[in-house]
Structures are given as C-alpha cells and as structure tokens.
XYZ file of C-alpha atoms in Angstrom:
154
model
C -34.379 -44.692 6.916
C -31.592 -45.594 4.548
C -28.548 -47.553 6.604
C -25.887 -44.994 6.674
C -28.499 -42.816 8.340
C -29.069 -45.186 11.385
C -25.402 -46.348 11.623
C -22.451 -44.088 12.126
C -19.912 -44.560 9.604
C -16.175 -44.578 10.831
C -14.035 -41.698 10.518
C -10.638 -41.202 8.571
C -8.610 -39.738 11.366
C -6.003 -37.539 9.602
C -5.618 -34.694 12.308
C -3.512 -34.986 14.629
C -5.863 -34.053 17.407
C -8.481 -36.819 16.233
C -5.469 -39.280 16.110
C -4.199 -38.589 19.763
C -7.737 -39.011 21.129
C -7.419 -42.529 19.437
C -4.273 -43.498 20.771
C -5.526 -42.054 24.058
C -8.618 -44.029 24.134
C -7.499 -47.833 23.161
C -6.044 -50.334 25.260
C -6.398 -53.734 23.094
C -3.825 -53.550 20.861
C -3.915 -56.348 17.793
C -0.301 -56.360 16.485
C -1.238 -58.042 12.479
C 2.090 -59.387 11.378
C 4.591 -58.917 14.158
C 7.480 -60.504 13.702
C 10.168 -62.279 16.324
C 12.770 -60.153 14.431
C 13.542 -57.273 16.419
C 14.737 -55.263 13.480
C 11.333 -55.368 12.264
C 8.952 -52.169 12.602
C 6.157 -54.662 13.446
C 8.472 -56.025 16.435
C 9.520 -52.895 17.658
C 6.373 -50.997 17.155
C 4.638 -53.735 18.909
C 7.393 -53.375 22.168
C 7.110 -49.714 22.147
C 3.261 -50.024 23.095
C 3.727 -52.395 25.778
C 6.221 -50.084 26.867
C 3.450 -47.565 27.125
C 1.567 -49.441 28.968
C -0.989 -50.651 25.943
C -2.164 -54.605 25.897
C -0.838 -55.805 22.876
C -2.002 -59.031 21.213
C 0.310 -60.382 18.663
C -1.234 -61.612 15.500
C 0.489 -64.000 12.991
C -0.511 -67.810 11.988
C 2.639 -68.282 11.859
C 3.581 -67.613 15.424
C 2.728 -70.138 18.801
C 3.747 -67.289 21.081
C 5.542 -63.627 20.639
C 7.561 -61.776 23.490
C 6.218 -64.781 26.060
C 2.495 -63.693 24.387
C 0.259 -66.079 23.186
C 0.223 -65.377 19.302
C -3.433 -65.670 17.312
C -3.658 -66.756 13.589
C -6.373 -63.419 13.253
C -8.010 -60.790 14.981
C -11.024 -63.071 15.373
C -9.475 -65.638 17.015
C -8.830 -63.461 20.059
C -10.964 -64.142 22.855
C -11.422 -60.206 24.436
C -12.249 -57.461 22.237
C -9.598 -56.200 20.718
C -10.033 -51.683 20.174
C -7.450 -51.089 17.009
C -5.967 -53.287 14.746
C -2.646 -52.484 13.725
C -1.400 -53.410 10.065
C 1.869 -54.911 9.544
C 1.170 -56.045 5.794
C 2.190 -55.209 2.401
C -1.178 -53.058 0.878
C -2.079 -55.836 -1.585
C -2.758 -58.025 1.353
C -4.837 -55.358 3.499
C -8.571 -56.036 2.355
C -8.733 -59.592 4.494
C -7.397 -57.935 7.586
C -9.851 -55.191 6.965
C -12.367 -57.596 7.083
C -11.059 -59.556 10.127
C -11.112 -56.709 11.942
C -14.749 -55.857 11.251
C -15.304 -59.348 11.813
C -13.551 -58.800 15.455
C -15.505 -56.105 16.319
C -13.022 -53.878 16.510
C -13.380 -50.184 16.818
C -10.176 -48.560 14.460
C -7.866 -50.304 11.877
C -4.107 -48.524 11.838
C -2.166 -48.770 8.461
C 1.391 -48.705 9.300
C 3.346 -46.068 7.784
C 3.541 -47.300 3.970
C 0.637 -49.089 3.934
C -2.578 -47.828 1.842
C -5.459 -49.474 0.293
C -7.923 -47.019 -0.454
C -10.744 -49.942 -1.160
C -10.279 -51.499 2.224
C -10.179 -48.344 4.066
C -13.489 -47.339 2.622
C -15.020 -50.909 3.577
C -13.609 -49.963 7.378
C -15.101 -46.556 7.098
C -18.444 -47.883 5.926
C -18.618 -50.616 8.824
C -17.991 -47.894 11.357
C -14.573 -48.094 11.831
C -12.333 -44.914 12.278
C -8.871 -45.444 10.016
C -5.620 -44.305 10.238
C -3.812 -44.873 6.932
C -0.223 -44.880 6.425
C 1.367 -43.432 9.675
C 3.204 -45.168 12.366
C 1.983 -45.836 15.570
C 4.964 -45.247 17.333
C 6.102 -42.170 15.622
C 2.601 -40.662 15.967
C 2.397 -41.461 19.991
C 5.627 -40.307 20.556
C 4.847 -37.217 18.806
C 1.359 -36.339 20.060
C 1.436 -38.436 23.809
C 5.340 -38.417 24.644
C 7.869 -36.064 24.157
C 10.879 -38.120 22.359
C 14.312 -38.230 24.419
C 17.140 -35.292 23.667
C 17.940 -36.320 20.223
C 16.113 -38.731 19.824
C 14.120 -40.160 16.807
C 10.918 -42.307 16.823
C-alpha cells in the first residue's frame, strides 16, 4: 500500500464548523512566540485562552517564565503532549515550527491571523496534522464558542 493510503493525512480546516470542533477538542495549548508585552496579539491571545479555561504553554527561547508559566525554547521541549500549536511568527520563519510541531507530536498547527506559508502547511498536512492558516484564535473562539460582550470586538 502506498503511505498516504495507510496514514491519514491532516486536514486544512477552513469551515467554520471543522474549526469549532478543533477549538472544542484541544486542551494543550503551545503559545510559539508569546511575548511579555501585553500589547502583543501573542500575549493577549495567549491570556484569552487561559481565560477559557485552555492549558497554555508558552513557547519562546527567549523567555525563563511567562504569566508565572514556565516558558520552553520549542514545542519539543515540553514534557506533556501538547494538542495545537499556535504560531506567533512572521511566515518566513514558519517551516521550523512546522517541523517542531510534528516533531512534538502534536495534533493541529494554528497560523495566527497574517501568517501563511503554503510549503509548511502542506508538510503539516502530509504528517497528519489538521491546519488552520491565517485566522486568529481568539477571534475565531469568540465567534464560534462565545458570544462577544455588547459591543464588543475580539
């Protein structure tokens, strides 16, 4: 049998059903690039789904520790299994966080909202990963899980 037929390849979720089940169905959050700056997406992204109750891990070598977290230099490097990776980093630099997360046995990569590299999402895809490509995380579970406050925005 030829590979792809014994292995399932990975899904681009682009409906919003398909991307609510997603969001419905992790719990280990790996936060790639969050920053101690609040005004950062990655840093308030990465609050917003602890808010909702999701365990983020906070990923940067550049970080000790995030939010009182302990911060990892890659998805790898953390100890539990880890469901969705979640992509704080310009497109050029996606294809070795792609590969960390297949590495990490992840189950989903998430490209933030401006963030696209076809290549890497086909290498997810191909290792069985199911990929979100640019959307926000926070925007999309407020939108499909949560109904935003009275005039609010995501």
């Amino acid at each position: 049998m030829h590979p792809a037929e014994t292995e399932p390849a990975g899904r681009l979720l682009q409906q919003d059903e398909e991307i609510a089940r997603l969001l419905q169905a992790v719990r280990h959050i790996a936060v790639v690039g969050v920053s101690r700056d609040p005004a950062k997406p990655s840093h308030q992204v990465a609050r917003y789904l602890i808010a909702e109750g999701y365990d983020v891990i906070p990923v940067n070598p550049s970080l000790d520790v995030w939010e009182g977290r302990r911060c990892f230099p890659s998805a790898q490097a953390i100890p539990e299994r880890v469901d969705l990776v979640d992509l704080f980093r310009p497109s050029e630099a996606i294809p070795p966080h792609v590969e960390d997360a297949i590495a990490a046995g992840a189950r989903a990569v998430w490209m933030q909202l401006g963030i696209r590299h076809d290549a890497a999402a086909r290498r997810a895809l191909e290792a069985g990963l199911d990929v979100v490509v640019d959307r926000c995380a926070k925007i999309e579970h407020r939108r499909l899980l949560r109904r935003a406050p009275s005039g609010g925005t995501a």
